[in-house]
Every structure is written in C-alpha cells, then in structure tokens.
Amino acid sequence: VQLQASGGGLVQAGGSLRLSCAASGIRFSDNDVAWYRQAPGKQREVVATITTSGASASYADSVKGRFTISRDNAKNTVYLQMNSLKPEDTAVYYCNADFSGELRGWPLDYWGQGTQVTVSS
C-alpha cells in the first residue's frame, strides 16, 4: 500500500499549487477519496472529498471557491488544485480515503508522508 503525495512547496499569498497523490496497492477506484491537511499544533482536517466517479465533490468552508479536487482512476491519482492561497493554508497535505463513507478494501491505519505547503504573506 502506498499513497505518494507531491506538488507542495513554498508560494506567496495569492499564488497557486497543484497537488497530486498517486495510490498503489489499494482499491483506489472503488473508494471515495479525500485531501486532508494538518497544520502545526492542530488536528488533521478534511479539505475536500470526491466520489468514486468524480461526479461529486465537497469542500471545507475555508477552501470553498479556491480549491478543486479531481481524480483520474486510470492513473490511480487524485489532484488538488489550490488557487488564491492564504498563509492559513500552510500545512502538510495528505490524501486518503474519505473515512466518513463506506470503505472497500482500504486500510484504516495507513497515511502516506504527505506534502508540505507553505504560503508566505
């Protein structure tokens, strides 16, 4: 099992980044997936979720209108396009299943290494 997030970096406020997360050894296309983030000293939170087909997505209020989640099941990859970035978006970003829904062959206790996003003011 592997979830390999990439695309993070240092960006100025107002800038954009596109994160990718490639899954392997997992039933990616059978599960709703999500992006999460964890800022220093804070709990991990859900940023965005997307259904198996990609037809439906949901977003945390803090990123609505700025972030877009998408997926390519042929590549076992989920993306997060982040625009109009703010300093409060600074965090380590992870992909994983949407644990609020039904899981199909997805491990409960595995998190990849994430990718660091730092937004300077």
PDB file of C-alpha atoms in Angstrom:
ATOM      1  CA  VAL A   1       0.000   0.000   0.000  1.00  0.00           C
ATOM      2  CA  GLN A   2       1.334   3.426  -0.903  1.00  0.00           C
ATOM      3  CA  LEU A   3      -0.084   6.943  -1.079  1.00  0.00           C
ATOM      4  CA  GLN A   4       2.504   9.257  -2.579  1.00  0.00           C
ATOM      5  CA  ALA A   5       1.613  12.938  -2.322  1.00  0.00           C
ATOM      6  CA  SER A   6       3.615  15.521  -4.244  1.00  0.00           C
ATOM      7  CA  GLY A   7       3.465  19.051  -5.592  1.00  0.00           C
ATOM      8  CA  GLY A   8       3.832  21.036  -2.406  1.00  0.00           C
ATOM      9  CA  GLY A   9       6.233  23.900  -1.949  1.00  0.00           C
ATOM     10  CA  LEU A  10       6.691  27.498  -0.896  1.00  0.00           C
ATOM     11  CA  VAL A  11       4.410  30.031  -2.548  1.00  0.00           C
ATOM     12  CA  GLN A  12       3.411  33.622  -1.904  1.00  0.00           C
ATOM     13  CA  ALA A  13      -0.084  34.516  -0.798  1.00  0.00           C
ATOM     14  CA  GLY A  14      -2.389  34.660  -3.797  1.00  0.00           C
ATOM     15  CA  GLY A  15      -0.408  32.019  -5.651  1.00  0.00           C
ATOM     16  CA  SER A  16      -1.367  28.548  -6.815  1.00  0.00           C
ATOM     17  CA  LEU A  17      -0.203  24.972  -6.421  1.00  0.00           C
ATOM     18  CA  ARG A  18      -1.414  21.668  -7.787  1.00  0.00           C
ATOM     19  CA  LEU A  19      -1.024  18.637  -5.562  1.00  0.00           C
ATOM     20  CA  SER A  20      -1.042  15.069  -6.801  1.00  0.00           C
ATOM     21  CA  CYS A  21      -1.389  11.825  -4.910  1.00  0.00           C
ATOM     22  CA  ALA A  22      -0.684   8.511  -6.568  1.00  0.00           C
ATOM     23  CA  ALA A  23      -2.086   5.373  -4.968  1.00  0.00           C
ATOM     24  CA  SER A  24      -0.799   1.852  -5.360  1.00  0.00           C
ATOM     25  CA  GLY A  25      -1.689  -1.475  -3.833  1.00  0.00           C
ATOM     26  CA  ILE A  26      -5.144  -0.186  -2.997  1.00  0.00           C
ATOM     27  CA  ARG A  27      -8.651  -0.286  -4.477  1.00  0.00           C
ATOM     28  CA  PHE A  28      -8.470   3.357  -5.456  1.00  0.00           C
ATOM     29  CA  SER A  29     -11.326   3.495  -7.967  1.00  0.00           C
ATOM     30  CA  ASP A  30     -13.730   1.715  -5.585  1.00  0.00           C
ATOM     31  CA  ASN A  31     -13.488   4.350  -2.881  1.00  0.00           C
ATOM     32  CA  ASP A  32     -14.389   7.952  -2.286  1.00  0.00           C
ATOM     33  CA  VAL A  33     -11.150   9.789  -1.558  1.00  0.00           C
ATOM     34  CA  ALA A  34     -10.181  12.999   0.165  1.00  0.00           C
ATOM     35  CA  TRP A  35      -7.451  15.503   0.775  1.00  0.00           C
ATOM     36  CA  TYR A  36      -6.605  16.284   4.379  1.00  0.00           C
ATOM     37  CA  ARG A  37      -4.219  18.776   5.940  1.00  0.00           C
ATOM     38  CA  GLN A  38      -2.541  19.211   9.274  1.00  0.00           C
ATOM     39  CA  ALA A  39      -1.035  22.479  10.409  1.00  0.00           C
ATOM     40  CA  PRO A  40       1.483  22.645  13.274  1.00  0.00           C
ATOM     41  CA  GLY A  41      -0.245  22.231  16.614  1.00  0.00           C
ATOM     42  CA  LYS A  42      -3.605  21.496  15.015  1.00  0.00           C
ATOM     43  CA  GLN A  43      -5.636  18.389  14.309  1.00  0.00           C
ATOM     44  CA  ARG A  44      -5.806  16.919  10.862  1.00  0.00           C
ATOM     45  CA  GLU A  45      -8.827  18.194   8.945  1.00  0.00           C
ATOM     46  CA  VAL A  46     -10.657  17.276   5.767  1.00  0.00           C
ATOM     47  CA  VAL A  47     -10.093  19.739   2.959  1.00  0.00           C
ATOM     48  CA  ALA A  48     -12.032  18.159   0.090  1.00  0.00           C
ATOM     49  CA  THR A  49     -13.673  14.872  -0.843  1.00  0.00           C
ATOM     50  CA  ILE A  50     -14.624  13.305  -4.159  1.00  0.00           C
ATOM     51  CA  THR A  51     -16.804  10.342  -5.046  1.00  0.00           C
ATOM     52  CA  THR A  52     -15.604   7.241  -6.882  1.00  0.00           C
ATOM     53  CA  SER A  53     -16.604   8.503 -10.318  1.00  0.00           C
ATOM     54  CA  GLY A  54     -15.544  12.068  -9.659  1.00  0.00           C
ATOM     55  CA  ALA A  55     -19.070  13.286 -10.295  1.00  0.00           C
ATOM     56  CA  SER A  56     -19.478  14.870  -6.878  1.00  0.00           C
ATOM     57  CA  ALA A  57     -17.118  16.776  -4.594  1.00  0.00           C
ATOM     58  CA  SER A  58     -17.360  18.619  -1.320  1.00  0.00           C
ATOM     59  CA  TYR A  59     -15.129  21.194   0.334  1.00  0.00           C
ATOM     60  CA  ALA A  60     -14.379  22.645   3.727  1.00  0.00           C
ATOM     61  CA  ASP A  61     -15.814  26.129   4.041  1.00  0.00           C
ATOM     62  CA  SER A  62     -12.322  27.553   4.418  1.00  0.00           C
ATOM     63  CA  VAL A  63     -11.295  26.457   0.906  1.00  0.00           C
ATOM     64  CA  LYS A  64     -14.572  26.591  -0.973  1.00  0.00           C
ATOM     65  CA  GLY A  65     -14.237  28.534  -4.205  1.00  0.00           C
ATOM     66  CA  ARG A  66     -10.437  28.374  -4.104  1.00  0.00           C
ATOM     67  CA  PHE A  67      -9.599  24.645  -4.206  1.00  0.00           C
ATOM     68  CA  THR A  68     -10.729  21.998  -6.703  1.00  0.00           C
ATOM     69  CA  ILE A  69     -10.396  18.253  -6.190  1.00  0.00           C
ATOM     70  CA  SER A  70     -10.335  15.855  -9.133  1.00  0.00           C
ATOM     71  CA  ARG A  71      -9.294  12.276  -9.831  1.00  0.00           C
ATOM     72  CA  ASP A  72      -8.060  10.063 -12.635  1.00  0.00           C
ATOM     73  CA  ASN A  73      -8.983   6.467 -11.868  1.00  0.00           C
ATOM     74  CA  ALA A  74      -6.955   5.188 -14.813  1.00  0.00           C
ATOM     75  CA  LYS A  75      -3.858   6.606 -13.106  1.00  0.00           C
ATOM     76  CA  ASN A  76      -4.980   5.891  -9.522  1.00  0.00           C
ATOM     77  CA  THR A  77      -4.336   9.558  -8.811  1.00  0.00           C
ATOM     78  CA  VAL A  78      -6.218  12.326  -7.024  1.00  0.00           C
ATOM     79  CA  TYR A  79      -5.418  16.001  -7.500  1.00  0.00           C
ATOM     80  CA  LEU A  80      -5.960  19.205  -5.576  1.00  0.00           C
ATOM     81  CA  GLN A  81      -5.772  22.479  -7.465  1.00  0.00           C
ATOM     82  CA  MET A  82      -5.219  25.260  -4.945  1.00  0.00           C
ATOM     83  CA  ASN A  83      -5.685  28.868  -6.027  1.00  0.00           C
ATOM     84  CA  SER A  84      -5.659  32.155  -4.136  1.00  0.00           C
ATOM     85  CA  LEU A  85      -3.574  30.581  -1.416  1.00  0.00           C
ATOM     86  CA  LYS A  86      -3.508  32.167   2.022  1.00  0.00           C
ATOM     87  CA  PRO A  87      -0.968  31.866   4.852  1.00  0.00           C
ATOM     88  CA  GLU A  88      -3.544  29.885   6.834  1.00  0.00           C
ATOM     89  CA  ASP A  89      -3.411  27.186   4.148  1.00  0.00           C
ATOM     90  CA  THR A  90       0.090  26.320   5.345  1.00  0.00           C
ATOM     91  CA  ALA A  91       0.093  22.660   6.380  1.00  0.00           C
ATOM     92  CA  VAL A  92       1.150  19.170   5.424  1.00  0.00           C
ATOM     93  CA  TYR A  93      -1.366  17.838   2.906  1.00  0.00           C
ATOM     94  CA  TYR A  94      -2.297  14.148   2.705  1.00  0.00           C
ATOM     95  CA  CYS A  95      -4.603  12.102   0.555  1.00  0.00           C
ATOM     96  CA  ASN A  96      -6.540   9.140   1.826  1.00  0.00           C
ATOM     97  CA  ALA A  97      -9.965   7.546   1.676  1.00  0.00           C
ATOM     98  CA  ASP A  98     -12.984   9.573   2.698  1.00  0.00           C
ATOM     99  CA  PHE A  99     -13.401   7.811   6.025  1.00  0.00           C
ATOM    100  CA  SER A 100     -16.888   9.209   6.506  1.00  0.00           C
ATOM    101  CA  GLY A 101     -18.182   6.856   3.831  1.00  0.00           C
ATOM    102  CA  GLU A 102     -18.125   3.156   3.081  1.00  0.00           C
ATOM    103  CA  LEU A 103     -14.642   1.731   2.617  1.00  0.00           C
ATOM    104  CA  ARG A 104     -13.930  -1.063   0.148  1.00  0.00           C
ATOM    105  CA  GLY A 105     -10.620  -2.798   0.739  1.00  0.00           C
ATOM    106  CA  TRP A 106      -8.916   0.317   2.105  1.00  0.00           C
ATOM    107  CA  PRO A 107      -6.641   0.167   5.154  1.00  0.00           C
ATOM    108  CA  LEU A 108      -7.740   2.215   8.136  1.00  0.00           C
ATOM    109  CA  ASP A 109      -4.367   2.951   9.646  1.00  0.00           C
ATOM    110  CA  TYR A 110      -2.112   3.990   6.786  1.00  0.00           C
ATOM    111  CA  TRP A 111      -1.119   7.545   5.947  1.00  0.00           C
ATOM    112  CA  GLY A 112       1.485   8.454   3.392  1.00  0.00           C
ATOM    113  CA  GLN A 113       4.172  11.015   4.082  1.00  0.00           C
ATOM    114  CA  GLY A 114       2.178  13.991   2.822  1.00  0.00           C
ATOM    115  CA  THR A 115       3.482  17.064   1.057  1.00  0.00           C
ATOM    116  CA  GLN A 116       4.341  20.375   2.728  1.00  0.00           C
ATOM    117  CA  VAL A 117       2.594  23.531   1.550  1.00  0.00           C
ATOM    118  CA  THR A 118       3.910  26.814   2.888  1.00  0.00           C
ATOM    119  CA  VAL A 119       2.251  30.104   1.993  1.00  0.00           C
ATOM    120  CA  SER A 120       4.130  33.282   2.810  1.00  0.00           C
ATOM    121  CA  SER A 121       2.399  36.605   3.416  1.00  0.00           C
TER     122      SER A 121
END
